Short mmCIF file of C-alpha atoms in Angstrom, two decimals:
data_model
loop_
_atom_site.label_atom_id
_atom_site.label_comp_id
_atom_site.label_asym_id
_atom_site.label_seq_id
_atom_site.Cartn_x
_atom_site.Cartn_y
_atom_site.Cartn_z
CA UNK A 7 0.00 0.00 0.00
CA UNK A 8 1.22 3.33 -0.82
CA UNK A 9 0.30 6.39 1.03
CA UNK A 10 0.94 10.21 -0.03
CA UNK A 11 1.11 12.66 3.01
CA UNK A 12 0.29 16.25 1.89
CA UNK A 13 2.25 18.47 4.82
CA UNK A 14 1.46 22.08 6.45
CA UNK A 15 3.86 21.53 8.95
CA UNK A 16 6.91 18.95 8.45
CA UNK A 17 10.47 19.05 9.80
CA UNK A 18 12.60 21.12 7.03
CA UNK A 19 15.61 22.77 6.45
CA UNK A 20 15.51 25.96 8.69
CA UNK A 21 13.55 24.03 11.76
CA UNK A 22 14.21 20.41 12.83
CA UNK A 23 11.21 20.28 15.14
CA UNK A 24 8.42 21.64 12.89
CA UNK A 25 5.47 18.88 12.21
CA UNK A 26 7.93 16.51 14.20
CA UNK A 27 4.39 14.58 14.78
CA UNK A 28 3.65 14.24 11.34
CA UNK A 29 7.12 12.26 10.70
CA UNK A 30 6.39 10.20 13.61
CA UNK A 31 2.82 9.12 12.29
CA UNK A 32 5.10 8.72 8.93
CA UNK A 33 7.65 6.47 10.72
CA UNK A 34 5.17 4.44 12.57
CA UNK A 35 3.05 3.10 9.64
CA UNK A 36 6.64 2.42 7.97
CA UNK A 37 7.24 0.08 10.36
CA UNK A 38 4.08 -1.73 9.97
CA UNK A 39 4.79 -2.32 6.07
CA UNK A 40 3.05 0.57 4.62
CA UNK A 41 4.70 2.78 1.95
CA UNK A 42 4.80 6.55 2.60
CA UNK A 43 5.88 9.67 0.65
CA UNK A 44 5.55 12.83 2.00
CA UNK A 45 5.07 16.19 -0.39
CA UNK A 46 6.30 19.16 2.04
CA UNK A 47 6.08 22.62 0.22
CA UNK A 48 7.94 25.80 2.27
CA UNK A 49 7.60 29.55 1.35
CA UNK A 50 11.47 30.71 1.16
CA UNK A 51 11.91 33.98 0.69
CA UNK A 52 15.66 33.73 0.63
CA UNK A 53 15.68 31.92 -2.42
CA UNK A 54 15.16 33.05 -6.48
CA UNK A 55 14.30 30.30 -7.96
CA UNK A 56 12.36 26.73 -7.11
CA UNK A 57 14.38 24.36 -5.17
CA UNK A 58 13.45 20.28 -5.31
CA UNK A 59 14.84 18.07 -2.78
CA UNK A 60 14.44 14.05 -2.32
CA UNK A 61 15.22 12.41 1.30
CA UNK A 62 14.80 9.36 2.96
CA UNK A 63 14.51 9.56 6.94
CA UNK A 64 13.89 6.01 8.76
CA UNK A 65 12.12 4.88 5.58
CA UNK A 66 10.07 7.63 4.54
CA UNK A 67 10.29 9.32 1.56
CA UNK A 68 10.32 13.12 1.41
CA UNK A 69 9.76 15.75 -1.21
CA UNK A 70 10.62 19.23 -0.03
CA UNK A 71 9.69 21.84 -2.93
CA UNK A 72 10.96 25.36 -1.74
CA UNK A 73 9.23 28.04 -3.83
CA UNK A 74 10.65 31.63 -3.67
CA UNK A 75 7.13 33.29 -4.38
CA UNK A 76 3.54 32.39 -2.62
CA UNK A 77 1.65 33.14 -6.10
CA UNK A 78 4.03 30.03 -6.95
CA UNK A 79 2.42 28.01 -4.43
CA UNK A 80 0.26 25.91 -7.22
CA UNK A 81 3.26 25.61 -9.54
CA UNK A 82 5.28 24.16 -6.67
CA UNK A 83 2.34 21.99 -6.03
CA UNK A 84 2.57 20.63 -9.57
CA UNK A 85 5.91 19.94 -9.48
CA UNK A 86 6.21 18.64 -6.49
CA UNK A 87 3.30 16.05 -6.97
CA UNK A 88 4.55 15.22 -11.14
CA UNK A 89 8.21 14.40 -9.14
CA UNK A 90 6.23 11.83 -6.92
CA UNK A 91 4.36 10.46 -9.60
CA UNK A 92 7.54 9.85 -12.10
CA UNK A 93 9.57 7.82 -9.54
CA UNK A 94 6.97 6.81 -7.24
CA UNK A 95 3.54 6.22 -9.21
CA UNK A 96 0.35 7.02 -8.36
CA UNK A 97 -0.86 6.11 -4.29
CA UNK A 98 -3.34 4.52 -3.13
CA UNK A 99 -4.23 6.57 -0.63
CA UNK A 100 -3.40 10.34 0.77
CA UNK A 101 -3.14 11.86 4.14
CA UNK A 102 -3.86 15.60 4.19
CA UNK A 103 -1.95 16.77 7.19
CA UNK A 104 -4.12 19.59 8.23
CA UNK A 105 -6.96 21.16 6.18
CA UNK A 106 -5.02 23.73 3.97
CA UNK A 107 -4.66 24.98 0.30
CA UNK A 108 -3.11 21.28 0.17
CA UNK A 109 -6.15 19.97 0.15
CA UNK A 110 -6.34 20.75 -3.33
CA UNK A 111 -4.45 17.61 -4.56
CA UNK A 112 -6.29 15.30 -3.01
CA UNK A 113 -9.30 16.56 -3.76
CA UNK A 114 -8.15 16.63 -7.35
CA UNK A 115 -7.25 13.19 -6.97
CA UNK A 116 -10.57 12.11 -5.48
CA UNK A 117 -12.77 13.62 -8.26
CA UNK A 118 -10.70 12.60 -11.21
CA UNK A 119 -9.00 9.12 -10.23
CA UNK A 120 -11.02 7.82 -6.87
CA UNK A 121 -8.21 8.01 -5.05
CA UNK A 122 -9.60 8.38 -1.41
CA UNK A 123 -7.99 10.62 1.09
CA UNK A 124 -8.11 11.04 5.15
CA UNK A 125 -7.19 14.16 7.28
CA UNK A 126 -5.45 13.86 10.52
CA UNK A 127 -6.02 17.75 11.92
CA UNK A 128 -4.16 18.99 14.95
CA UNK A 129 -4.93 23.41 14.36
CA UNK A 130 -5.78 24.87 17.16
CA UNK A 131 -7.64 27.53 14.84
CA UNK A 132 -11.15 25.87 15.24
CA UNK A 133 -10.63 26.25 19.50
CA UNK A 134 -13.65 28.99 20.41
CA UNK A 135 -10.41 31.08 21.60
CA UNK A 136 -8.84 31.17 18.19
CA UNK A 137 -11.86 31.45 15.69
CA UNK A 138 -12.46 34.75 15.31
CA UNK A 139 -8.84 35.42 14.42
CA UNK A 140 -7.76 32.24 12.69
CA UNK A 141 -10.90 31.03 10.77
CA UNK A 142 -12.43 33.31 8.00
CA UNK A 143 -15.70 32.43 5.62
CA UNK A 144 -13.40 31.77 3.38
CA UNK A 145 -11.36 29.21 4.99
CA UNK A 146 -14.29 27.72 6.57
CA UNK A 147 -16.04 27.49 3.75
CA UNK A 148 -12.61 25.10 1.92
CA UNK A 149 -12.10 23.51 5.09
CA UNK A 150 -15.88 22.34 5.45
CA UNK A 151 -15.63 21.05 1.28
CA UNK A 152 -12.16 18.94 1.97
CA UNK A 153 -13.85 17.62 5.41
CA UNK A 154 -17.20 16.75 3.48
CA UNK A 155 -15.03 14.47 0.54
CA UNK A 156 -12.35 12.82 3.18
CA UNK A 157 -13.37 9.26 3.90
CA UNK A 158 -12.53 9.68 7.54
CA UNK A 159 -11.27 12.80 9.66
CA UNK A 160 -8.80 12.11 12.41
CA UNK A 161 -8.59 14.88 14.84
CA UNK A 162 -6.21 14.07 17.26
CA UNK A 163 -8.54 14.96 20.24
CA UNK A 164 -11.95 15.00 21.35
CA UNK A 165 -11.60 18.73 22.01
CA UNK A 166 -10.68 19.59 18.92
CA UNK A 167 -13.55 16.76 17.40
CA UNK A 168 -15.75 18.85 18.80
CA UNK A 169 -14.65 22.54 18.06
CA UNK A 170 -14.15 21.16 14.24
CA UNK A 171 -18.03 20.19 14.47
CA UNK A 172 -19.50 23.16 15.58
CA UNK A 173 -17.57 25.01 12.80
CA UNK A 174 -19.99 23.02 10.75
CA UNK A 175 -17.53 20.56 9.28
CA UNK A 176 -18.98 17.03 8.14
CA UNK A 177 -17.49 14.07 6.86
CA UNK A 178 -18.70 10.43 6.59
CA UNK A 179 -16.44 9.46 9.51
CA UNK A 180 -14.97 11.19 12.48
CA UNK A 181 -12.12 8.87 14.06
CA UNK A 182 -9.48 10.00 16.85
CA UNK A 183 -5.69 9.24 16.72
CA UNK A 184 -3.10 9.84 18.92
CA UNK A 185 0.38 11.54 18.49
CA UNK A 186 3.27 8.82 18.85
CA UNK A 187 5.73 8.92 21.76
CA UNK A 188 9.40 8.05 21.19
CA UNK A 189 10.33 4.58 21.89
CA UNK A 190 12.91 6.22 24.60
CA UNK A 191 10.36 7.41 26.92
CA UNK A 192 9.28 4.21 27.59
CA UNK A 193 12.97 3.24 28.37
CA UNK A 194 13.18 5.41 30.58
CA UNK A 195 10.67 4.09 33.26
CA UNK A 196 10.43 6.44 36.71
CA UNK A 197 12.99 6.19 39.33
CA UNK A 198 13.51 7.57 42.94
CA UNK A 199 14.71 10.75 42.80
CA UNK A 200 17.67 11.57 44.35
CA UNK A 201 16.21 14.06 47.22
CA UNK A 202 13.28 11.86 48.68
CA UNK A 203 11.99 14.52 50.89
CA UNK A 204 11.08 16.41 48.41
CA UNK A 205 8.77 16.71 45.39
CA UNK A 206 9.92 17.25 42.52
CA UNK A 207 7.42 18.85 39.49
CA UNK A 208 8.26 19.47 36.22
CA UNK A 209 6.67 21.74 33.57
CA UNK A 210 7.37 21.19 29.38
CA UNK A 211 6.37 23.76 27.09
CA UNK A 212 7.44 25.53 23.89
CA UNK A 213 7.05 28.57 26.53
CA UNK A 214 3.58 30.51 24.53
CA UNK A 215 2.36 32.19 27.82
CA UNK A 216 -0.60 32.80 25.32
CA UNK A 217 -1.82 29.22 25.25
CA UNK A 218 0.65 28.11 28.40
CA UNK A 219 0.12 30.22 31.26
CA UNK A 220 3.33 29.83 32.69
CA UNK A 221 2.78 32.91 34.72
CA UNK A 222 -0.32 31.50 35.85
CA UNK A 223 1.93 28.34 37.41
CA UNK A 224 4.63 30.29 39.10
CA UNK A 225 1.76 32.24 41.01
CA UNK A 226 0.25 29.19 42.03
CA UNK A 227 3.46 28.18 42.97
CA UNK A 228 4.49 31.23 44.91
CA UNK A 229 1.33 30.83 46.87
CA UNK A 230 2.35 27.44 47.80
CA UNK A 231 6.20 28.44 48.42
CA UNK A 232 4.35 31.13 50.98
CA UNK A 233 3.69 27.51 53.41
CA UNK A 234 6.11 25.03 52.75
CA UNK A 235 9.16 24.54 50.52
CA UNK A 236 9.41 21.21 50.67
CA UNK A 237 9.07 20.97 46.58
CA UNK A 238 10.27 21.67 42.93
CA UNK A 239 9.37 23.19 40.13
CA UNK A 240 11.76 22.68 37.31
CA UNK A 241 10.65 24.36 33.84
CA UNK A 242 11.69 22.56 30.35
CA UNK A 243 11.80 24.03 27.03
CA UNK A 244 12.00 27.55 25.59
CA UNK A 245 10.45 30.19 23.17
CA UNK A 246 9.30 32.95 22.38
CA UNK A 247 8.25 33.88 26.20
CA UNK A 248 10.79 32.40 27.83
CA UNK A 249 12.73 35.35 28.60
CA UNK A 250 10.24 36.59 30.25
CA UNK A 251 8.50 33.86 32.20
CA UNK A 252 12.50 33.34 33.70
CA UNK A 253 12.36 37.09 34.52
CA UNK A 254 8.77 36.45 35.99
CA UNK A 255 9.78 33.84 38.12
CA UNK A 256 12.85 35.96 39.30
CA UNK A 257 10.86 38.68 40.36
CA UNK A 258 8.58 36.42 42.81
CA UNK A 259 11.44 35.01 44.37
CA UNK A 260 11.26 31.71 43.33
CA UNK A 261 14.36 31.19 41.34
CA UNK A 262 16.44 28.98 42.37
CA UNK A 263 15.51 27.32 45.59
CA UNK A 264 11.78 26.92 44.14
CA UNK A 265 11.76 26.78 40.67
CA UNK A 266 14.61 25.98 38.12
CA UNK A 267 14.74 26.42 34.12
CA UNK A 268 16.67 23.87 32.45
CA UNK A 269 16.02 25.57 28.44
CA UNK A 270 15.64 23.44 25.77
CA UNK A 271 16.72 20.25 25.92
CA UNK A 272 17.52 17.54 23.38
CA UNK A 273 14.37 14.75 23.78
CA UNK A 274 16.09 12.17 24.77
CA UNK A 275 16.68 14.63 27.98
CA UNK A 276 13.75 15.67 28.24
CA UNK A 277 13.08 12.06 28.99
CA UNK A 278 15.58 11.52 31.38
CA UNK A 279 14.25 14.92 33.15
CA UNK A 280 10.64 13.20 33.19
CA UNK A 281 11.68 9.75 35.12
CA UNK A 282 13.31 11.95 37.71
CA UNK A 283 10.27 13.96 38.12
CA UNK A 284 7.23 12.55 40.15
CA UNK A 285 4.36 14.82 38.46
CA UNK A 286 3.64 17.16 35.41
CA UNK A 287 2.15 20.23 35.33
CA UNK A 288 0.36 21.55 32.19
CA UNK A 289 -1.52 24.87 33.29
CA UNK A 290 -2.41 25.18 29.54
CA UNK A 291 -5.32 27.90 28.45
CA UNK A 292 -5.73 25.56 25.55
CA UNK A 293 -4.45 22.47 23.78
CA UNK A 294 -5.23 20.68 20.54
CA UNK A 295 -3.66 17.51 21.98
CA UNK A 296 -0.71 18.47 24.41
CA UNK A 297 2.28 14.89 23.77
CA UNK A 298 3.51 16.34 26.84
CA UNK A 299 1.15 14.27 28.78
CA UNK A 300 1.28 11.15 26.78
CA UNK A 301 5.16 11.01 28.12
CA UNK A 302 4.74 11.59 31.36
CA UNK A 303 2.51 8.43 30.93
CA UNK A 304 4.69 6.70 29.03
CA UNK A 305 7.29 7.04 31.61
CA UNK A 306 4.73 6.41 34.44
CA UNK A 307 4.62 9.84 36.06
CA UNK A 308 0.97 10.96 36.57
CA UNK A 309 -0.30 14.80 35.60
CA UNK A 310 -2.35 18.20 36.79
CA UNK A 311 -3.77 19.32 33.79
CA UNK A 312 -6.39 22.24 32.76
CA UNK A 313 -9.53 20.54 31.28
CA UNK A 314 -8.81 22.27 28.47
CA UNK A 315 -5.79 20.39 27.23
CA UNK A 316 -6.87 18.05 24.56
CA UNK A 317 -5.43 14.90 25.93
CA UNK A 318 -7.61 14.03 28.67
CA UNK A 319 -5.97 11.74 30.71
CA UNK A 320 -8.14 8.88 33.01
CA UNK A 321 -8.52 9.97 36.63
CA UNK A 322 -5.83 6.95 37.25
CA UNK A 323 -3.38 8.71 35.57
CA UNK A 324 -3.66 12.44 37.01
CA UNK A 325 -5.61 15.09 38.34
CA UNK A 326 -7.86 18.04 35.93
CA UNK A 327 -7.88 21.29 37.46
CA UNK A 328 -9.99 24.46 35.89
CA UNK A 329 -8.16 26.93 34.03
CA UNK A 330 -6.97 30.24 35.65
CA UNK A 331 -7.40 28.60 38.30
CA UNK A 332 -4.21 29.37 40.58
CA UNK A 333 -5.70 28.43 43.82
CA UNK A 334 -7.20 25.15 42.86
CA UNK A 335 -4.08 24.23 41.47
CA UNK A 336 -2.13 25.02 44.34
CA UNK A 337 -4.03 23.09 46.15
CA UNK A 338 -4.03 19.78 44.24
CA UNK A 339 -0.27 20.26 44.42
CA UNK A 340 -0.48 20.41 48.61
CA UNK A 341 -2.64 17.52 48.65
CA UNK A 342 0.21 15.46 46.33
CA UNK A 343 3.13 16.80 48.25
CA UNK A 344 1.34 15.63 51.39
CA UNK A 345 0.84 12.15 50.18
CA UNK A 346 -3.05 12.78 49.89
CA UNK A 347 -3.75 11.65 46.34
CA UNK A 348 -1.37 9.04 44.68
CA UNK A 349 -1.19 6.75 42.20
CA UNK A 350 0.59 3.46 40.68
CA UNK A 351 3.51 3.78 38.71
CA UNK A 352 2.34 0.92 36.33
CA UNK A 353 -1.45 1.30 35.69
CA UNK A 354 -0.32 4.98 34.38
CA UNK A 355 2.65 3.25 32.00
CA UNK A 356 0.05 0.37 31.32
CA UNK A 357 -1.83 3.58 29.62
CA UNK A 358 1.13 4.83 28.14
CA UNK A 359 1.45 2.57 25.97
CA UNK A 360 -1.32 3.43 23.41
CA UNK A 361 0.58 6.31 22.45
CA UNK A 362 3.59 3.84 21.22
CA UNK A 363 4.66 3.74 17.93
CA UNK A 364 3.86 0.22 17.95
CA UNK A 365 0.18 0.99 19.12
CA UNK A 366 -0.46 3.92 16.69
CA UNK A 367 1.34 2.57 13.60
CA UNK A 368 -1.14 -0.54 13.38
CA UNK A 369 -4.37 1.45 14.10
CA UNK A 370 -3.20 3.59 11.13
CA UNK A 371 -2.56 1.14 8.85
CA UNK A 372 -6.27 -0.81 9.84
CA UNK A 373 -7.08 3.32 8.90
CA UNK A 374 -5.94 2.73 5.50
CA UNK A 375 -6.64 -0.93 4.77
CA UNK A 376 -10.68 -0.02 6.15
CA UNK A 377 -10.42 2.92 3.51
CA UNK A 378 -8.63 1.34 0.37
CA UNK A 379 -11.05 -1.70 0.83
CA UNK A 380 -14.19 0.25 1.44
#
C-alpha cells in the first residue's frame, strides 16, 4: 500500500522540530509495512528560484519543494506532486496533514481518479479562543468542502472533534488518533529521585504564555512556596516567552531554591528529566492535543492538567484542574506533596502505551486498509 502525506507543517531545512508529529505518524506506519511519501512545500523567501529536494529519513520518503514566491504556491504543487508520480507512481491513498490549500491535490485526486484521502487535523484555529482570528468564511467554507469528501477525519482529540463540528464541518467518519511517543520514553521508566523529601514537578512547554500560562503556574506556585518549601518546580523548554516567564519567576522570588529552568533540551533529555520527576504540570489555556502528557505516561509519572488540554488523561493517571485557576491548582499540588492523592507507577505506564509507535502505527494502517477496501 502506498500512502501520499500532503504536509502544512513537516520538519525542514531551517527548523528540525516543525510537524515533528507528522514524521512520527510517517515512521510508525513504515514500520508496519506501509509505503509513505511525504510532499512538504515551504515559502522561502531567501531563495530566487524553485528548489526540489528528495530524502529518505527512517524509511520515509520526502519531497521538499521550496518556492521563492507564494503566487508560486500551485506551480510548486505541480511539481512537487509530477516528481512523486515519475519515480513513485500514483498512491493509493493520501493523508492531508491539516486542512489547507493542500487539500487541493487530493481533492483533485478524489474527483478525477477515486483516489480516497483522510485528514489527521491537529490546528488549534477551530478552538472557540482562536476562531475569530484564525478562521475566516473563506477558509471555513474550503475547510468544510475537503472535510465533506475525506473518507474519515482524524482529529487528534476530542476537544478539537468537537470545536471542528461546531464550525460546521462534516465528513462520513470522524475517528481519533493519537500523536506517537518516542520509543525512549518508555525506556526510561520512573525512578527515585535523588532528594526523597522532596517533590519534585516538572513543567514542558514551547514557553507561549498565550496558550501556556506559565505565569499563571509560578503564582500558584508562589502561593504554595508562601507555606512550605518542601518541593520543585523545574521548567523545560523555551520560546518565544521564555525570557520573560524566567524574569517572571525571578521577580517572585522563586528562582532557584523553588523553581529551576533547564532551556531546551535535546528529547532524549527531556526524557531523562521526566523519570526523575514525580508529576507534570500543564496549566495550559488551551491544547489541541498536548504529547507532553502522553510522556509523562509513558514514563509512568501521573499529571495536573487544565480541562482544556486536549489529551484528557483517566482519573488513574492524574488530576484536571480548571483553568486560571491558581488556587485550585495550588491546592491539588499540597494535597500530592502531602501524600493525599497518589497513584501506581504501572497502571499509568500500562496507559502509556497506546501512544507507542507500535500501538499507533497498526491502528493507522487498519485506517488505510478499512479505507482502500471500502
Amino acid at each position: 500500500m502506498k500512502v501520499l502525506y500532503l504536509c502544512e507543517w513537516y520538519p525542514h531545512r531551517y527548523d528540525a522540530m516543525a510537524g515533528l508529529f507528522v514524521r512520527k505518524h510517517a515512521q510508525a506506519v513504515v514500520r508496519q509495512g506501509v509505503e509513505v511519501m511525504v510532499l512538504y512545500l515551504h515559502l522561502d523567501k531567501h531563495i530566487h528560484k524553485e528548489e526540489l529536494i528528495e530524502q529518505t529519513t527512517d524509511g520515509v520518503r520526502e519531497v521538499y519543494v521550496y518556492y521563492p514566491c507564494k503566487w508560486d504556491y500551485l506551480k510548486a504543487l505541480r511539481h512537487g506532486y509530477q516528481h512523486i508520480k515519475r519515480s513513485w507512481g500514483r498512491p493509493d491513498l493520501c493523508q492531508l496533514n491539516v486542512i489547507t490549500k493542500n487539500g487541493l491535490l487530493p481533492l483533485y485526486l478524489w474527483k478525477r481518479f477515486s483516489i480516497p484521502y483522510i485528514i489527521i487535523e491537529h490546528w488549534s484555529g477551530y478552538l472557540p479562543m482562536n476562531r475569530a482570528q484564525s478562521l475566516n468564511r473563506r477558509r471555513r467554507f474550503f475547510a468544510r468542502l475537503i472535510a465533506r469528501n475525506a473518507q474519515v477525519v482524524l482529529p487528534v482529540s476530542q476537544t478539537l472533534m468537537n470545536a471542528m463540528k461546531e464550525c460546521g464541518l462534516v465528513c462520513r467518519q470522524w475517528q481519533l488518533i493519537n500523536n506517537v511517543v518516542d520509543g525512549f520514553f518508555y525506556a526510561n521508566p520512573n525512578t527515585k529521585h535523588q532528594t526523597p523529601n522532596t517533590r519534585h514537578f516538572i513543567h514542558i512547554s514551547c514557553f507561549d504564555e498565550k496558550a501556556k500560562n506559565i505565569q499563571g503556574l509560578l503564582r500558584a506556585v508562589h502561593r504554595l512556596a508562601q507555606e512550605r518549601q518542601d518541593f520543585h518546580l523545574t521548567l523545560v523548554g523555551t520560546g518565544v516567552d521564555f525570557a520573560v516567564d524566567k524574569a517572571y519567576a525571578e521577580s517572585l522570588g522563586l528562582v532557584p531554591d523553588i523553581v529551576s529552568f533547564t532551556g531546551e533540551l535535546p528529547p532524549e533529555q527531556v526524557a531523562e528529566e521526566l523519570a526523575k520527576s514525580q508529576m507534570l504540570i500543564l496549566n495550559s489555556r488551551y491544547e489541541t492535543y498536548g504529547i507532553v502528557l502522553a510522556e509523562a505516561a509513558s514514563v509512568g509519572i501521573p499529571s495536573i492538567e487544565t480541562d482544556t488540554c486536549g489529551l484528557q488523561l483517566p482519573e488513574s493517571c492524574g488530576i484536571i484542574v480548571p483553568p486560571e485557576d491558581e488556587e485550585s491548582l495550588a491546592e491539588q499540588m499540597r494535597l500530592f506533596i502531602e501524600g493525599k492523592v497518589s497513584f501506581d507507577k504501572e497502571i499509568i505506564r500500562e496507559q502509556g502505551k497506546m501512544y507507542s509507535s507500535e500501538t499507533v502505527g497498526k491502528e493507522l494502517k487498519s485506517i488505510y486498509e478499512h479505507v482502500c477496501n471500502r
